[in-house]
Short mmCIF file of C-alpha atoms in Angstrom, two decimals:
data_model
loop_
_atom_site.label_atom_id
_atom_site.label_comp_id
_atom_site.label_asym_id
_atom_site.label_seq_id
_atom_site.Cartn_x
_atom_site.Cartn_y
_atom_site.Cartn_z
CA MET W 1 -31.17 4.90 -3.29
CA GLN W 2 -34.04 2.91 -4.76
CA SER W 3 -37.02 1.56 -2.82
CA VAL W 4 -36.95 -2.10 -1.86
CA ALA W 5 -39.70 -2.80 -4.39
CA ALA W 6 -37.79 -1.07 -7.20
CA ALA W 7 -34.58 -2.86 -6.27
CA LEU W 8 -36.33 -6.24 -6.25
CA ALA W 9 -37.84 -5.45 -9.64
CA ARG W 10 -34.39 -4.67 -10.99
CA LEU W 11 -33.04 -7.88 -9.47
CA GLY W 12 -35.93 -9.72 -11.08
CA GLU W 13 -34.82 -8.44 -14.48
CA LEU W 14 -31.27 -9.57 -13.74
CA ALA W 15 -32.49 -13.00 -12.62
CA ALA W 16 -34.42 -13.36 -15.88
CA SER W 17 -31.31 -12.73 -17.99
CA PRO W 18 -30.09 -15.78 -19.96
CA ALA W 19 -26.92 -16.36 -17.91
CA VAL W 20 -28.52 -16.08 -14.47
CA SER W 21 -31.69 -18.00 -15.29
CA ARG W 22 -29.71 -20.79 -16.94
CA LEU W 23 -27.43 -21.12 -13.90
CA ALA W 24 -30.36 -21.00 -11.45
CA SER W 25 -32.33 -23.73 -13.21
CA THR W 26 -29.28 -25.95 -13.71
CA PHE W 27 -28.17 -25.77 -10.07
CA ARG W 28 -31.71 -26.47 -8.86
CA ALA W 29 -31.97 -29.46 -11.18
CA ALA W 30 -28.72 -30.74 -9.69
CA GLY W 31 -30.15 -30.40 -6.17
CA HIS W 32 -27.99 -27.47 -5.04
CA GLU W 33 -28.62 -23.98 -3.74
CA LEU W 34 -27.51 -20.89 -5.68
CA ALA W 35 -27.58 -17.23 -4.66
CA LEU W 36 -26.49 -14.00 -6.30
CA VAL W 37 -24.31 -12.29 -3.68
CA GLY W 38 -22.58 -9.05 -2.77
CA GLY W 39 -22.08 -6.19 -5.21
CA PRO W 40 -24.85 -6.95 -7.75
CA VAL W 41 -27.47 -7.06 -4.98
CA ARG W 42 -26.12 -3.96 -3.23
CA ASP W 43 -25.93 -2.01 -6.50
CA ALA W 44 -29.53 -2.83 -7.36
CA PHE W 45 -30.58 -0.89 -4.26
CA LEU W 46 -28.19 1.96 -5.10
CA ASP W 47 -29.38 2.11 -8.74
CA ARG W 48 -25.82 1.54 -9.92
CA GLY W 49 -24.66 -0.47 -12.90
CA THR W 50 -23.74 -4.12 -12.34
CA ASN W 51 -20.39 -5.28 -13.70
CA ASP W 52 -19.73 -8.52 -11.83
CA LEU W 53 -21.94 -11.55 -11.39
CA ASP W 54 -20.87 -13.38 -8.23
CA PHE W 55 -22.71 -16.41 -6.89
CA ALA W 56 -22.51 -18.59 -3.79
CA THR W 57 -23.61 -22.22 -3.51
CA ASP W 58 -23.57 -25.22 -1.22
CA ALA W 59 -21.98 -27.25 -4.06
CA THR W 60 -18.28 -28.12 -3.74
CA PRO W 61 -15.82 -26.90 -6.39
CA ASP W 62 -15.89 -30.32 -8.09
CA GLN W 63 -19.68 -30.26 -8.15
CA ILE W 64 -19.71 -26.69 -9.49
CA LEU W 65 -17.46 -27.75 -12.37
CA ALA W 66 -19.69 -30.70 -13.17
CA ILE W 67 -22.76 -28.44 -13.21
CA VAL W 68 -21.40 -25.53 -15.26
CA THR W 69 -19.29 -27.40 -17.81
CA PRO W 70 -22.25 -28.51 -19.99
CA ILE W 71 -23.80 -25.02 -20.07
CA SER W 72 -20.72 -22.82 -20.39
CA GLU W 73 -18.70 -21.64 -23.37
CA ALA W 74 -15.58 -21.74 -21.18
CA HIS W 75 -14.64 -22.35 -17.58
CA TRP W 76 -11.55 -22.04 -15.36
CA ASP W 77 -10.60 -23.16 -11.89
CA ILE W 78 -7.73 -20.80 -11.00
CA GLY W 79 -9.47 -20.04 -7.68
CA ARG W 80 -10.38 -23.64 -6.98
CA GLN W 81 -8.38 -23.89 -3.75
CA PHE W 82 -10.54 -21.06 -2.38
CA GLY W 83 -13.72 -22.66 -3.66
CA THR W 84 -14.20 -20.42 -6.72
CA ILE W 85 -14.92 -21.58 -10.25
CA GLY W 86 -15.16 -19.10 -13.13
CA ALA W 87 -17.18 -19.61 -16.28
CA LYS W 88 -18.63 -17.88 -19.29
CA VAL W 89 -22.34 -18.57 -19.57
CA ALA W 90 -24.57 -17.07 -22.26
CA GLY W 91 -21.83 -14.54 -22.98
CA GLU W 92 -21.52 -13.42 -19.33
CA THR W 93 -18.48 -13.98 -17.12
CA VAL W 94 -19.52 -15.36 -13.75
CA GLU W 95 -17.81 -16.59 -10.59
CA ILE W 96 -19.38 -19.25 -8.38
CA THR W 97 -17.97 -19.93 -4.92
CA THR W 98 -18.73 -22.63 -2.38
CA TYR W 99 -20.10 -21.33 0.93
CA ARG W 100 -17.18 -20.46 3.20
CA SER W 101 -16.66 -20.31 6.95
CA ASP W 102 -12.95 -19.47 7.06
CA SER W 103 -10.84 -19.08 10.15
CA TYR W 104 -7.77 -16.85 10.52
CA ASP W 105 -4.64 -17.30 12.59
CA GLY W 106 -4.55 -13.64 13.64
CA GLU W 107 -1.07 -13.09 12.25
CA THR W 108 -1.45 -13.25 8.49
CA ARG W 109 -4.17 -12.58 5.93
CA LYS W 110 -4.05 -16.19 4.77
CA PRO W 111 -7.14 -17.97 6.11
CA GLU W 112 -7.61 -21.65 6.66
CA VAL W 113 -10.13 -22.29 3.89
CA VAL W 114 -13.12 -24.08 5.35
CA PHE W 115 -16.20 -24.76 3.22
CA GLY W 116 -19.56 -24.20 4.87
CA ASP W 117 -23.09 -25.34 4.23
CA SER W 118 -25.08 -22.20 5.07
CA LEU W 119 -25.62 -19.04 3.05
CA GLU W 120 -26.17 -17.05 6.24
CA ASP W 121 -22.83 -18.16 7.69
CA ASP W 122 -21.12 -17.32 4.40
CA LEU W 123 -22.60 -13.81 4.42
CA GLY W 124 -21.55 -13.33 8.04
CA ARG W 125 -17.84 -13.59 7.11
CA ARG W 126 -17.99 -10.79 4.53
CA ASP W 127 -16.43 -7.35 4.92
CA PHE W 128 -19.45 -5.01 5.31
CA THR W 129 -23.14 -5.51 5.86
CA VAL W 130 -23.98 -3.74 2.59
CA ASN W 131 -21.98 -6.44 0.82
CA ALA W 132 -23.47 -9.23 2.93
CA LEU W 133 -26.68 -9.38 0.88
CA ALA W 134 -27.85 -12.22 -1.33
CA LEU W 135 -30.71 -13.12 -3.62
CA ARG W 136 -31.67 -16.81 -3.47
CA LEU W 137 -32.30 -18.25 -6.93
CA PRO W 138 -34.62 -19.10 -8.47
CA GLU W 139 -36.89 -18.35 -5.48
CA MET W 140 -36.07 -14.61 -5.63
CA THR W 141 -35.94 -14.26 -1.84
CA LEU W 142 -33.60 -11.75 -0.22
CA ALA W 143 -31.12 -12.86 2.45
CA ASP W 144 -29.96 -10.06 4.77
CA PRO W 145 -28.79 -11.60 8.06
CA SER W 146 -26.85 -8.54 9.32
CA GLY W 147 -29.08 -5.58 8.48
CA GLY W 148 -27.44 -4.53 5.24
CA ILE W 149 -30.60 -3.02 3.77
CA GLU W 150 -30.98 -0.75 6.80
CA ASP W 151 -27.35 0.33 6.44
CA LEU W 152 -27.86 1.02 2.73
CA LEU W 153 -30.81 3.26 3.58
CA ALA W 154 -28.69 5.05 6.20
CA ARG W 155 -25.68 5.21 3.81
CA ARG W 156 -23.57 3.65 6.56
CA LEU W 157 -20.63 1.23 6.47
CA ARG W 158 -20.75 -1.35 9.23
CA THR W 159 -19.21 -4.81 9.61
CA PRO W 160 -21.35 -7.97 10.04
CA SER W 161 -19.28 -9.00 13.08
CA ALA W 162 -17.56 -6.72 15.59
CA PRO W 163 -15.18 -4.50 13.57
CA GLU W 164 -12.23 -5.49 15.78
CA VAL W 165 -12.85 -9.12 14.82
CA SER W 166 -13.46 -8.37 11.14
CA PHE W 167 -10.36 -6.17 10.75
CA GLY W 168 -8.31 -8.52 12.86
CA ASP W 169 -9.24 -11.33 10.47
CA ASP W 170 -8.38 -9.27 7.39
CA PRO W 171 -6.72 -5.86 7.98
CA LEU W 172 -7.12 -4.93 4.30
CA ARG W 173 -10.82 -4.43 5.05
CA MET W 174 -9.82 -1.17 6.74
CA MET W 175 -8.57 0.14 3.41
CA ARG W 176 -11.69 -1.16 1.73
CA ALA W 177 -13.69 0.93 4.18
CA ALA W 178 -11.89 4.00 2.86
CA ARG W 179 -12.49 2.94 -0.73
CA PHE W 180 -16.22 2.31 -0.19
CA THR W 181 -16.50 5.67 1.57
CA SER W 182 -15.51 7.26 -1.74
CA GLN W 183 -17.06 4.75 -4.13
CA LEU W 184 -20.49 4.65 -2.48
CA GLY W 185 -20.51 8.02 -0.74
CA PHE W 186 -21.18 6.35 2.63
CA GLU W 187 -20.01 7.25 6.15
CA VAL W 188 -18.26 4.65 8.28
CA ASP W 189 -19.97 3.66 11.52
CA ASP W 190 -18.37 5.12 14.67
CA GLY W 191 -17.32 1.66 15.79
CA VAL W 192 -15.67 1.01 12.42
CA ARG W 193 -13.79 4.30 12.61
CA GLU W 194 -12.57 3.55 16.13
CA ALA W 195 -11.46 0.06 15.17
CA MET W 196 -9.57 1.38 12.13
CA THR W 197 -7.66 3.77 14.37
CA ALA W 198 -6.96 1.13 17.01
CA LEU W 199 -5.86 -1.55 14.55
CA ALA W 200 -4.11 0.60 11.92
CA GLU W 201 -0.72 -1.00 12.64
CA ARG W 202 -2.07 -4.37 11.53
CA ILE W 203 -2.06 -3.19 7.91
CA ARG W 204 1.68 -3.96 7.99
CA ARG W 205 0.71 -7.65 7.76
CA ILE W 206 -0.73 -7.11 4.31
CA SER W 207 1.52 -7.42 1.26
CA ALA W 208 2.56 -4.23 -0.52
CA GLU W 209 0.90 -5.49 -3.70
CA ARG W 210 -2.52 -5.85 -2.07
CA VAL W 211 -2.21 -2.46 -0.37
CA ARG W 212 -1.25 -0.93 -3.72
CA ASP W 213 -4.24 -2.47 -5.48
CA GLU W 214 -6.66 -1.17 -2.85
CA LEU W 215 -5.09 2.31 -2.91
CA SER W 216 -5.38 2.36 -6.69
CA LYS W 217 -9.04 1.36 -6.53
CA LEU W 218 -9.65 4.19 -4.08
CA LEU W 219 -7.89 6.75 -6.26
CA LYS W 220 -9.85 5.63 -9.31
CA THR W 221 -13.25 6.28 -7.71
CA ASP W 222 -15.18 9.34 -8.81
CA ALA W 223 -14.45 11.23 -5.58
CA PRO W 224 -11.47 9.75 -3.69
CA ARG W 225 -11.01 12.67 -1.30
CA ALA W 226 -13.27 11.32 1.46
CA GLY W 227 -11.50 7.97 1.46
CA ILE W 228 -8.06 9.58 1.60
CA GLU W 229 -9.17 11.73 4.53
CA LEU W 230 -10.35 8.59 6.32
CA LEU W 231 -6.98 6.91 5.74
CA VAL W 232 -5.20 9.96 7.12
CA ASP W 233 -7.52 10.50 10.11
CA SER W 234 -7.40 6.82 11.12
CA GLY W 235 -3.60 6.63 10.96
CA LEU W 236 -3.56 4.09 8.12
CA ALA W 237 -1.98 6.57 5.72
CA THR W 238 0.88 7.12 8.17
CA ILE W 239 1.81 3.50 7.48
CA VAL W 240 0.94 2.96 3.82
CA LEU W 241 1.45 6.46 2.38
CA PRO W 242 3.16 8.55 5.11
CA GLU W 243 4.09 11.41 2.78
CA VAL W 244 0.42 12.48 2.62
CA PRO W 245 -0.28 13.01 6.35
CA ALA W 246 3.16 14.65 6.56
CA LEU W 247 1.71 17.46 4.43
CA ARG W 248 -0.22 18.67 7.48
CA LEU W 249 2.51 21.17 8.34
CA GLU W 250 2.38 23.12 11.59
CA VAL W 251 1.79 26.83 11.09
CA ASP W 252 4.26 29.08 12.88
CA GLU W 253 2.61 32.07 14.53
CA HIS W 254 5.03 34.43 12.77
CA HIS W 255 4.94 32.74 9.36
CA SER W 256 2.04 31.79 7.15
CA HIS W 257 1.47 29.58 4.11
CA LYS W 258 -1.42 27.66 2.63
CA ASP W 259 -2.47 24.33 4.15
CA VAL W 260 -0.44 21.98 1.96
CA TYR W 261 -2.53 18.92 2.85
CA ARG W 262 -5.86 20.58 1.97
CA HIS W 263 -4.27 22.14 -1.10
CA SER W 264 -3.15 18.71 -2.32
CA LEU W 265 -6.64 17.26 -1.89
CA THR W 266 -8.09 20.20 -3.81
CA VAL W 267 -5.54 19.69 -6.59
CA LEU W 268 -6.66 16.06 -6.76
CA ASP W 269 -10.31 17.13 -7.00
CA GLN W 270 -9.52 19.62 -9.75
CA ALA W 271 -7.29 17.21 -11.66
CA ILE W 272 -10.18 14.73 -11.78
CA ASP W 273 -12.45 17.46 -13.16
CA TYR W 274 -9.91 18.40 -15.85
CA GLU W 275 -9.29 14.73 -16.62
CA GLY W 276 -12.95 14.29 -17.48
CA SER W 277 -13.61 17.65 -19.16
CA ARG W 278 -10.63 17.66 -21.52
CA GLY W 279 -11.45 14.19 -22.81
CA ARG W 280 -7.93 13.41 -24.00
CA LEU W 281 -7.14 10.67 -21.49
CA ASP W 282 -8.97 7.54 -20.51
CA SER W 283 -10.70 8.29 -17.23
CA PRO W 284 -9.99 7.44 -14.47
CA ASP W 285 -6.28 8.06 -14.99
CA LEU W 286 -4.27 6.66 -12.10
CA ILE W 287 -1.04 8.48 -13.06
CA VAL W 288 -2.73 11.89 -13.03
CA ARG W 289 -4.33 11.15 -9.66
CA LEU W 290 -1.16 9.87 -8.02
CA ALA W 291 0.79 12.88 -9.30
CA ALA W 292 -1.88 15.30 -8.09
CA LEU W 293 -2.01 13.78 -4.61
CA LEU W 294 1.78 13.57 -4.26
CA HIS W 295 2.93 16.67 -6.17
CA ASP W 296 3.87 18.64 -3.04
CA ILE W 297 5.27 15.86 -0.84
CA GLY W 298 8.70 17.49 -1.07
CA LYS W 299 7.50 20.53 0.87
CA PRO W 300 7.89 19.24 4.46
CA ALA W 301 11.59 18.48 3.85
CA THR W 302 12.28 21.80 2.11
CA ARG W 303 10.26 24.24 4.21
CA ARG W 304 12.25 27.24 5.38
CA LEU W 305 10.93 30.05 7.56
CA GLU W 306 12.26 33.24 6.00
CA PRO W 307 12.74 36.69 7.57
CA GLY W 308 9.67 38.85 7.31
CA GLY W 309 7.19 36.03 7.78
CA SER W 310 7.43 34.32 4.40
CA VAL W 311 7.93 30.59 3.90
CA SER W 312 9.94 28.98 1.10
CA PHE W 313 10.00 25.46 -0.33
CA TYR W 314 12.97 25.66 -2.68
CA HIS W 315 13.46 22.56 -4.86
CA HIS W 316 10.45 20.78 -3.40
CA ASP W 317 9.66 19.61 -6.94
CA LEU W 318 12.94 17.69 -7.22
CA VAL W 319 12.78 16.37 -3.66
CA GLY W 320 9.16 15.37 -4.13
CA ALA W 321 9.95 13.47 -7.33
CA LYS W 322 12.56 11.40 -5.48
CA LEU W 323 10.23 10.74 -2.54
CA ALA W 324 7.42 9.68 -4.87
CA LYS W 325 9.70 7.32 -6.74
CA LYS W 326 10.81 5.70 -3.46
CA ARG W 327 7.27 5.34 -2.08
CA LEU W 328 5.78 3.97 -5.30
CA ARG W 329 8.57 1.43 -5.55
CA GLU W 330 7.83 0.26 -2.01
CA LEU W 331 4.18 -0.11 -3.00
CA ARG W 332 5.29 -2.24 -5.99
CA TYR W 333 3.90 0.00 -8.71
CA ASP W 334 5.19 -0.80 -12.18
CA ASN W 335 8.19 1.06 -13.57
CA ASP W 336 6.20 3.01 -16.17
CA THR W 337 3.82 4.39 -13.55
CA ILE W 338 6.68 5.29 -11.22
CA ALA W 339 8.59 7.08 -13.99
CA ALA W 340 5.54 9.00 -15.18
CA VAL W 341 4.41 10.16 -11.71
CA SER W 342 7.90 11.21 -10.60
CA ARG W 343 8.46 13.07 -13.89
CA LEU W 344 5.20 14.99 -13.52
CA ILE W 345 6.10 15.99 -9.96
CA GLU W 346 9.54 17.09 -11.10
CA LEU W 347 8.02 19.29 -13.83
CA HIS W 348 4.94 20.62 -12.08
CA LEU W 349 6.46 24.03 -11.30
CA ARG W 350 8.01 24.61 -14.71
CA PHE W 351 5.05 26.56 -16.08
CA PHE W 352 5.10 29.22 -13.40
CA GLY W 353 8.19 30.73 -15.02
CA TYR W 354 6.00 31.37 -18.05
CA THR W 355 3.96 33.95 -16.17
CA GLU W 356 7.09 35.91 -15.25
CA GLY W 357 7.93 36.72 -18.86
CA ALA W 358 7.20 35.57 -22.37
CA TRP W 359 8.94 32.33 -23.23
CA THR W 360 10.94 32.06 -26.40
CA ALA W 361 9.99 29.42 -28.94
CA SER W 362 13.04 27.52 -27.68
CA ALA W 363 11.66 27.46 -24.12
CA VAL W 364 8.30 26.17 -25.38
CA ARG W 365 10.05 23.41 -27.35
CA ARG W 366 12.02 22.39 -24.25
CA TYR W 367 8.81 22.28 -22.19
CA VAL W 368 7.32 19.87 -24.68
CA ARG W 369 10.50 17.84 -25.00
CA ASP W 370 10.92 17.48 -21.24
CA ALA W 371 7.29 16.45 -20.75
CA GLY W 372 7.53 13.89 -23.55
CA ASP W 373 4.56 11.54 -23.57
CA GLN W 374 3.33 13.04 -20.28
CA LEU W 375 2.48 16.43 -21.81
CA GLU W 376 -1.31 16.11 -21.54
CA ARG W 377 -1.01 14.93 -17.95
CA LEU W 378 1.32 17.86 -17.21
CA HIS W 379 -1.27 20.23 -18.67
CA ILE W 380 -3.87 18.79 -16.27
CA LEU W 381 -1.62 18.80 -13.22
CA THR W 382 -0.41 22.35 -13.81
CA ARG W 383 -3.91 23.71 -14.26
CA ALA W 384 -5.18 21.79 -11.23
CA ASP W 385 -2.34 23.21 -9.10
CA VAL W 386 -3.98 26.65 -9.19
CA THR W 387 -6.10 26.72 -6.03
CA THR W 388 -5.88 30.40 -5.12
CA ARG W 389 -9.08 32.11 -4.00
CA ASN W 390 -7.86 35.29 -5.65
CA ARG W 391 -9.99 35.31 -8.79
CA ARG W 392 -7.80 37.81 -10.59
CA LYS W 393 -4.68 35.70 -9.99
CA ALA W 394 -6.46 32.49 -10.96
CA ASP W 395 -7.70 34.06 -14.19
CA ARG W 396 -4.22 35.39 -15.00
CA LEU W 397 -2.69 31.95 -14.55
CA GLY W 398 -5.46 30.31 -16.54
CA PHE W 399 -5.10 32.76 -19.44
CA ALA W 400 -1.32 32.29 -19.38
CA TYR W 401 -1.67 28.53 -19.64
CA ASP W 402 -4.23 28.88 -22.41
CA ASP W 403 -1.63 30.94 -24.24
CA LEU W 404 1.08 28.34 -23.66
CA GLU W 405 -1.10 25.52 -24.96
CA GLN W 406 -1.96 27.60 -28.03
CA ARG W 407 1.73 28.21 -28.70
CA ILE W 408 2.48 24.50 -28.29
CA ALA W 409 -0.26 23.66 -30.76
CA ALA W 410 0.99 26.24 -33.27
CA LEU W 411 4.59 25.03 -33.01
CA ALA W 412 3.46 21.43 -33.26
CA GLU W 413 1.64 22.22 -36.49
CA GLU W 414 4.66 24.04 -37.89
CA GLU W 415 7.39 21.71 -36.73
CA GLU W 416 5.90 18.41 -35.54
CA ILE W 417 7.26 19.41 -32.15
CA ALA W 418 6.14 16.24 -30.40
CA ALA W 419 8.74 14.30 -32.37
CA VAL W 420 11.60 16.81 -32.31
CA ARG W 421 14.79 15.31 -33.74
CA PRO W 422 18.05 16.85 -34.94
CA ASP W 423 18.25 17.60 -38.64
CA LEU W 424 20.96 14.95 -39.00
CA ASP W 425 20.77 11.40 -37.67
CA GLY W 426 23.63 9.34 -36.30
CA GLU W 427 24.58 7.85 -39.66
CA ARG W 428 24.89 11.27 -41.29
CA ILE W 429 26.87 12.62 -38.32
CA MET W 430 29.40 9.81 -38.63
CA ALA W 431 29.67 10.27 -42.40
CA ILE W 432 30.18 14.04 -42.19
CA LEU W 433 32.74 13.89 -39.37
CA GLY W 434 34.40 10.67 -40.49
CA ILE W 435 34.05 9.03 -37.07
CA ARG W 436 32.95 5.60 -35.85
CA PRO W 437 30.12 4.79 -33.42
CA GLY W 438 30.89 5.92 -29.89
CA ARG W 439 30.55 8.69 -27.30
CA GLU W 440 31.44 11.45 -29.78
CA VAL W 441 28.44 10.61 -31.97
CA GLY W 442 26.14 11.03 -28.96
CA GLU W 443 27.72 14.39 -28.08
CA ALA W 444 27.27 15.59 -31.66
CA TYR W 445 23.66 14.40 -31.68
CA ARG W 446 22.90 16.29 -28.46
CA PHE W 447 24.56 19.43 -29.85
CA LEU W 448 22.35 19.32 -32.94
CA LEU W 449 19.26 18.66 -30.80
CA GLU W 450 19.99 21.81 -28.77
CA GLN W 451 20.38 23.75 -32.02
CA ARG W 452 17.06 22.36 -33.21
CA LEU W 453 15.32 23.32 -29.99
CA ASP W 454 16.80 26.82 -30.02
CA ASP W 455 16.20 27.72 -33.65
CA GLY W 456 13.68 25.26 -35.02
CA PRO W 457 14.28 23.22 -38.20
CA LEU W 458 17.65 24.08 -39.74
CA GLY W 459 17.74 21.96 -42.88
CA GLU W 460 20.56 19.59 -43.76
CA GLU W 461 22.92 22.23 -45.21
CA GLU W 462 22.79 24.59 -42.20
CA ALA W 463 22.93 21.70 -39.73
CA THR W 464 26.02 20.32 -41.48
CA LYS W 465 27.67 23.74 -41.34
CA ARG W 466 27.04 24.10 -37.60
CA LEU W 467 28.14 20.53 -36.93
CA ARG W 468 31.46 21.07 -38.72
CA ALA W 469 32.06 24.33 -36.81
CA TRP W 470 31.26 22.64 -33.49
CA TRP W 471 33.57 19.75 -34.32
CA ALA W 472 36.41 22.06 -35.36
CA ASN W 473 36.16 24.00 -32.08
CA ARG W 474 35.97 20.75 -30.12
CA VAL W 475 39.08 19.16 -31.64
CA GLY W 476 40.99 22.40 -32.23
#
């Protein structure tokens, strides 16, 4: 957290940049107010980088267009009905919005868009006080009508109006509270926490797409755990992602097992660490994080209390993959993300058979084949899934996985394992067997693929020999 003087100095540098200074002088010349609002002002106090340049003005959308068109390289009015005009000025993308004083019907998120004439009123309708800050331009005076600076200093999330009113107007703000908890490292005010719990059911009014986007933003923060815990503790997760709070399994007095909920959060933490340290994926990686959080969601449905005090979760990997696929579909994630996350969950236990005995080269090839283009993510998830406090066991598992990765690399170098194909393609299969395209070609192809996985590259002559023998036995 920077001092007010340091933050104002940083804002002064931003105001002197070509895009901001050009906008400020042009709006003043046109007789209109302009203020830099929200995130850029907040982040100046937090000493964080500024990505977005958002402005508010008393000018109407038509007036904004007339002002920015002569000074912009491009402009667009896709948000015009909400008062927002976008433009590219001096190489910077900016958004300029007419002051708003919206009203809500209490049943949907769609407000009746009402333009206002006061910056203070516009700031009063924003989600949190730390986002209800503005810098008037070109005067360089700070507007803070709801005590946002004080809340920044206290690292506290509070709403400008009563939280019941704010969340009643827009229930998605409750999920934003969880996201900002993780993104900014702040604590929610007691009143905000109580209102989130009391109004959690209202999140059902928000579209699945908007809930998905906010959940994704939370997961892609540097430390999403705190936000997820807030969603669970408030009851919001029970509605939007019920499989996660369901991980808080009751412990039977005669049976014991690790806390699956806490374990899953730790796996998420560790997956994020591996994601950054290995440097082979773009970070943040949403697929890794979803898979880490959801990898054990099949456990509640498969838990069995065994004689002697043990607990089993047979096939929780397969059950969890199906549950994840269903939940992510309901949240409207894209098909590629759904397929990748469910596949990782399905495969996340596969490695543990490696520690029970040395795998053959065939088993290593199958591991790579089954992981496909998710192999690096599977490496991360499998390593992150080791949360034991037993250092000897953790080291043994870590060394075993090091060995597996080394064997994969060696096989890849020898055989181009990542692109394993049979030694004969479909055209050669049909020519050798004298058959036409159809089901039999596919069966022959799969037979040769299994031979390839078992024994490595065969060469055309040996593959042809085995194919003819297989075909003779099949039709004999």
